[in-house]
mmCIF file of C-alpha atoms in Angstrom:
data_model
loop_
_atom_site.group_PDB
_atom_site.id
_atom_site.type_symbol
_atom_site.label_atom_id
_atom_site.label_comp_id
_atom_site.label_asym_id
_atom_site.label_seq_id
_atom_site.Cartn_x
_atom_site.Cartn_y
_atom_site.Cartn_z
ATOM 1 C CA UNK A 1 -4.680 2.980 -12.107
ATOM 2 C CA UNK A 2 -5.001 2.434 -15.859
ATOM 3 C CA UNK A 3 -6.120 -1.181 -15.416
ATOM 4 C CA UNK A 4 -8.681 -0.091 -12.830
ATOM 5 C CA UNK A 5 -10.010 2.624 -15.132
ATOM 6 C CA UNK A 6 -10.310 0.110 -17.987
ATOM 7 C CA UNK A 7 -12.078 -2.415 -15.767
ATOM 8 C CA UNK A 8 -9.422 -5.093 -16.351
ATOM 9 C CA UNK A 9 -9.238 -7.621 -13.474
ATOM 10 C CA UNK A 10 -5.761 -7.993 -11.978
ATOM 11 C CA UNK A 11 -3.860 -8.931 -8.838
ATOM 12 C CA UNK A 12 -0.400 -7.709 -7.865
ATOM 13 C CA UNK A 13 2.694 -8.895 -6.067
ATOM 14 C CA UNK A 14 3.328 -5.950 -3.767
ATOM 15 C CA UNK A 15 1.160 -3.223 -2.360
ATOM 16 C CA UNK A 16 0.848 0.214 -3.883
ATOM 17 C CA UNK A 17 2.379 3.175 -2.041
ATOM 18 C CA UNK A 18 -1.150 4.464 -1.604
ATOM 19 C CA UNK A 19 -4.449 2.797 -0.724
ATOM 20 C CA UNK A 20 -5.856 1.053 -3.794
ATOM 21 C CA UNK A 21 -8.877 -1.250 -4.122
ATOM 22 C CA UNK A 22 -7.315 -4.274 -5.804
ATOM 23 C CA UNK A 23 -6.196 -7.729 -4.654
ATOM 24 C CA UNK A 24 -2.537 -8.101 -3.740
ATOM 25 C CA UNK A 25 -0.096 -10.429 -2.062
ATOM 26 C CA UNK A 26 3.017 -9.102 -0.399
ATOM 27 C CA UNK A 27 5.860 -10.249 1.830
ATOM 28 C CA UNK A 28 6.038 -8.906 5.362
ATOM 29 C CA UNK A 29 9.254 -6.923 5.132
ATOM 30 C CA UNK A 30 8.946 -5.758 8.733
ATOM 31 C CA UNK A 31 9.015 -9.355 9.907
ATOM 32 C CA UNK A 32 12.119 -10.002 7.810
ATOM 33 C CA UNK A 33 14.228 -7.189 9.232
ATOM 34 C CA UNK A 34 12.955 -7.900 12.743
ATOM 35 C CA UNK A 35 14.174 -11.495 12.334
ATOM 36 C CA UNK A 36 17.577 -10.168 11.250
ATOM 37 C CA UNK A 37 17.834 -7.986 14.365
ATOM 38 C CA UNK A 38 16.736 -10.852 16.604
ATOM 39 C CA UNK A 39 19.435 -13.076 15.093
ATOM 40 C CA UNK A 40 22.152 -10.441 15.522
ATOM 41 C CA UNK A 41 21.109 -9.563 19.063
ATOM 42 C CA UNK A 42 21.135 -13.259 19.897
ATOM 43 C CA UNK A 43 24.796 -13.357 18.882
ATOM 44 C CA UNK A 44 25.594 -10.553 21.288
ATOM 45 C CA UNK A 45 25.470 -7.516 19.002
ATOM 46 C CA UNK A 46 24.210 -4.311 20.606
ATOM 47 C CA UNK A 47 25.411 -1.643 18.177
ATOM 48 C CA UNK A 48 23.547 -2.573 15.016
ATOM 49 C CA UNK A 49 23.552 -0.281 11.995
ATOM 50 C CA UNK A 50 20.872 -0.006 9.321
ATOM 51 C CA UNK A 51 21.365 0.744 5.630
ATOM 52 C CA UNK A 52 17.981 1.373 4.041
ATOM 53 C CA UNK A 53 16.307 3.044 1.082
ATOM 54 C CA UNK A 54 15.175 6.691 1.207
ATOM 55 C CA UNK A 55 11.805 7.312 2.910
ATOM 56 C CA UNK A 56 8.658 7.081 0.844
ATOM 57 C CA UNK A 57 8.353 3.525 -0.476
ATOM 58 C CA UNK A 58 5.921 1.030 1.056
ATOM 59 C CA UNK A 59 8.380 -1.867 1.069
ATOM 60 C CA UNK A 60 11.364 0.192 2.195
ATOM 61 C CA UNK A 61 9.558 1.893 5.053
ATOM 62 C CA UNK A 62 8.102 -1.372 6.358
ATOM 63 C CA UNK A 63 11.597 -2.901 6.432
ATOM 64 C CA UNK A 64 12.816 0.078 8.442
ATOM 65 C CA UNK A 65 9.867 -0.316 10.824
ATOM 66 C CA UNK A 66 10.794 -3.963 11.339
ATOM 67 C CA UNK A 67 14.335 -2.932 12.246
ATOM 68 C CA UNK A 68 13.105 -0.365 14.784
ATOM 69 C CA UNK A 69 10.596 -2.811 16.283
ATOM 70 C CA UNK A 70 13.220 -5.561 16.385
ATOM 71 C CA UNK A 71 15.664 -3.320 18.233
ATOM 72 C CA UNK A 72 12.980 -2.406 20.770
ATOM 73 C CA UNK A 73 12.073 -6.057 21.272
ATOM 74 C CA UNK A 74 15.743 -6.826 21.929
ATOM 75 C CA UNK A 75 16.000 -3.952 24.416
ATOM 76 C CA UNK A 76 18.421 -2.060 22.191
ATOM 77 C CA UNK A 77 18.444 1.639 21.349
ATOM 78 C CA UNK A 78 18.520 2.819 17.737
ATOM 79 C CA UNK A 79 21.470 5.187 17.304
ATOM 80 C CA UNK A 80 20.582 7.757 14.602
ATOM 81 C CA UNK A 81 24.279 7.894 13.673
ATOM 82 C CA UNK A 82 24.019 4.243 12.658
ATOM 83 C CA UNK A 83 21.050 4.662 10.311
ATOM 84 C CA UNK A 84 21.682 5.620 6.676
ATOM 85 C CA UNK A 85 18.865 6.053 4.132
ATOM 86 C CA UNK A 86 20.377 5.795 0.652
ATOM 87 C CA UNK A 87 19.650 4.661 -2.877
ATOM 88 C CA UNK A 88 19.811 0.968 -3.662
ATOM 89 C CA UNK A 89 22.988 -0.557 -5.058
ATOM 90 C CA UNK A 90 26.401 -1.935 -4.261
ATOM 91 C CA UNK A 91 28.205 1.411 -4.246
ATOM 92 C CA UNK A 92 25.608 2.993 -1.964
ATOM 93 C CA UNK A 93 26.135 0.161 0.521
ATOM 94 C CA UNK A 94 29.897 0.487 0.310
ATOM 95 C CA UNK A 95 29.821 4.239 0.958
ATOM 96 C CA UNK A 96 27.311 3.943 3.815
ATOM 97 C CA UNK A 97 29.195 1.066 5.413
ATOM 98 C CA UNK A 98 32.540 2.834 5.248
ATOM 99 C CA UNK A 99 31.097 6.029 6.738
ATOM 100 C CA UNK A 100 29.632 4.191 9.727
ATOM 101 C CA UNK A 101 32.680 1.994 10.267
ATOM 102 C CA UNK A 102 34.897 5.081 10.282
ATOM 103 C CA UNK A 103 32.713 6.721 12.945
ATOM 104 C CA UNK A 104 33.649 7.282 16.575
ATOM 105 C CA UNK A 105 31.594 4.320 17.836
ATOM 106 C CA UNK A 106 31.078 2.006 14.863
ATOM 107 C CA UNK A 107 28.548 -0.810 14.719
ATOM 108 C CA UNK A 108 29.489 -4.448 15.152
ATOM 109 C CA UNK A 109 26.665 -5.530 12.847
ATOM 110 C CA UNK A 110 24.568 -4.228 9.958
ATOM 111 C CA UNK A 111 21.042 -4.883 8.750
ATOM 112 C CA UNK A 112 20.560 -3.911 5.109
ATOM 113 C CA UNK A 113 17.263 -3.862 3.244
ATOM 114 C CA UNK A 114 18.593 -5.443 0.043
ATOM 115 C CA UNK A 115 21.417 -7.838 -0.769
ATOM 116 C CA UNK A 116 23.306 -5.400 -2.996
ATOM 117 C CA UNK A 117 23.542 -2.981 -0.085
ATOM 118 C CA UNK A 118 24.817 -5.841 2.053
ATOM 119 C CA UNK A 119 27.483 -6.735 -0.511
ATOM 120 C CA UNK A 120 28.607 -3.110 -0.470
ATOM 121 C CA UNK A 121 28.889 -3.071 3.326
ATOM 122 C CA UNK A 122 30.908 -6.307 3.267
ATOM 123 C CA UNK A 123 33.260 -4.779 0.713
ATOM 124 C CA UNK A 124 33.665 -1.628 2.805
ATOM 125 C CA UNK A 125 34.573 -3.754 5.812
ATOM 126 C CA UNK A 126 37.157 -5.683 3.804
ATOM 127 C CA UNK A 127 38.689 -2.452 2.507
ATOM 128 C CA UNK A 128 39.087 -1.308 6.112
ATOM 129 C CA UNK A 129 40.856 -4.525 7.105
ATOM 130 C CA UNK A 130 37.834 -6.161 8.751
ATOM 131 C CA UNK A 131 36.659 -9.660 7.982
ATOM 132 C CA UNK A 132 32.872 -10.028 7.538
ATOM 133 C CA UNK A 133 31.595 -12.914 9.615
ATOM 134 C CA UNK A 134 34.441 -12.592 12.103
ATOM 135 C CA UNK A 135 34.921 -8.885 12.860
ATOM 136 C CA UNK A 136 31.560 -7.677 11.588
ATOM 137 C CA UNK A 137 28.136 -9.216 10.948
ATOM 138 C CA UNK A 138 26.043 -8.260 7.907
ATOM 139 C CA UNK A 139 22.540 -9.264 6.801
ATOM 140 C CA UNK A 140 20.796 -8.664 3.484
ATOM 141 C CA UNK A 141 17.273 -9.003 2.145
ATOM 142 C CA UNK A 142 15.872 -11.027 -0.810
ATOM 143 C CA UNK A 143 18.341 -13.942 -0.622
ATOM 144 C CA UNK A 144 19.499 -13.444 -4.201
ATOM 145 C CA UNK A 145 21.584 -16.166 -5.839
ATOM 146 C CA UNK A 146 24.751 -14.143 -5.243
ATOM 147 C CA UNK A 147 24.190 -14.243 -1.471
ATOM 148 C CA UNK A 148 25.104 -17.923 -1.387
ATOM 149 C CA UNK A 149 28.199 -17.468 -3.554
ATOM 150 C CA UNK A 150 29.791 -14.625 -1.578
ATOM 151 C CA UNK A 151 32.592 -15.520 0.800
ATOM 152 C CA UNK A 152 31.486 -15.628 3.466
ATOM 153 C CA UNK A 153 27.930 -16.230 2.341
ATOM 154 C CA UNK A 154 25.536 -13.405 3.132
ATOM 155 C CA UNK A 155 22.849 -14.076 5.733
ATOM 156 C CA UNK A 156 19.681 -12.843 4.036
ATOM 157 C CA UNK A 157 15.897 -12.711 4.324
ATOM 158 C CA UNK A 158 14.300 -15.073 1.808
ATOM 159 C CA UNK A 159 10.939 -14.180 0.312
ATOM 160 C CA UNK A 160 8.537 -17.136 -0.201
ATOM 161 C CA UNK A 161 8.189 -16.594 -3.954
ATOM 162 C CA UNK A 162 6.615 -19.988 -4.711
ATOM 163 C CA UNK A 163 3.865 -19.239 -2.208
ATOM 164 C CA UNK A 164 3.510 -15.722 -3.639
ATOM 165 C CA UNK A 165 2.851 -17.220 -7.079
ATOM 166 C CA UNK A 166 0.256 -19.675 -5.741
ATOM 167 C CA UNK A 167 -1.570 -16.962 -3.811
ATOM 168 C CA UNK A 168 -1.559 -14.627 -6.836
ATOM 169 C CA UNK A 169 -3.304 -17.280 -8.916
ATOM 170 C CA UNK A 170 -5.840 -17.902 -6.136
ATOM 171 C CA UNK A 171 -6.542 -14.183 -5.819
ATOM 172 C CA UNK A 172 -6.978 -13.814 -9.565
ATOM 173 C CA UNK A 173 -9.299 -16.809 -9.845
ATOM 174 C CA UNK A 174 -11.436 -15.493 -6.999
ATOM 175 C CA UNK A 175 -11.503 -12.019 -8.550
ATOM 176 C CA UNK A 176 -12.729 -13.390 -11.862
ATOM 177 C CA UNK A 177 -15.372 -15.550 -10.197
ATOM 178 C CA UNK A 178 -16.523 -12.875 -7.742
ATOM 179 C CA UNK A 179 -15.944 -9.472 -9.368
ATOM 180 C CA UNK A 180 -18.167 -7.586 -6.908
ATOM 181 C CA UNK A 181 -16.526 -8.966 -3.744
ATOM 182 C CA UNK A 182 -14.156 -6.730 -1.801
ATOM 183 C CA UNK A 183 -10.573 -7.372 -2.972
ATOM 184 C CA UNK A 184 -8.655 -9.944 -0.969
ATOM 185 C CA UNK A 185 -5.105 -9.362 0.255
ATOM 186 C CA UNK A 186 -2.440 -11.604 1.801
ATOM 187 C CA UNK A 187 0.740 -10.789 3.712
ATOM 188 C CA UNK A 188 3.266 -13.645 3.803
ATOM 189 C CA UNK A 189 6.083 -14.150 6.292
ATOM 190 C CA UNK A 190 9.665 -14.466 4.982
ATOM 191 C CA UNK A 191 12.423 -16.317 6.824
ATOM 192 C CA UNK A 192 16.065 -15.633 7.558
ATOM 193 C CA UNK A 193 18.681 -17.819 5.849
ATOM 194 C CA UNK A 194 21.770 -17.818 8.063
ATOM 195 C CA UNK A 195 25.208 -17.964 6.432
ATOM 196 C CA UNK A 196 28.778 -17.134 7.350
ATOM 197 C CA UNK A 197 28.420 -13.349 7.331
ATOM 198 C CA UNK A 198 26.790 -13.448 10.788
ATOM 199 C CA UNK A 199 28.255 -16.519 12.445
ATOM 200 C CA UNK A 200 30.840 -14.639 14.520
ATOM 201 C CA UNK A 201 29.891 -13.240 17.931
ATOM 202 C CA UNK A 202 30.057 -9.574 18.877
ATOM 203 C CA UNK A 203 33.449 -8.409 20.095
#
């Protein structure tokens, strides 16, 4: 808002949580979580849990929407008991994962909206005597460096950051050359990187 008030041209990575007239590029989080559900359903999972951020953020809510849409596309019902909205972080994932796994009808797989949440769920499973990748499937989001070094590696949604950078420059150049044009926006599709945390089939 300050940059707009000062008349400073800019472009952003990520949309605002409210409608704003500026150029942006973002990653389609809904597509990412829908891909995760499709992958899990394809491995036979029907009871899939979700660990997500609290309502109210643009990126968090779109990732939840992708989960819901992905479940519908797979012909699966979303069980409210298997959906936890919590703050980001390892400990939040661990607590949420343990609560669901200790439930009466626990999930066989989890979609999480950030890798740290996924690491927490994997730890909760291990603490309960379950082996991620064999007894339980877990996906993350962002494909952080740690995802590849976990054992088993965490299946995660990778954002196309190189393409984001190129598009940001293109948007900025166009904005500078055409300041009166309506702001351009781009939504890029991420892709799922499959690792050992989801290679087992549903039991």
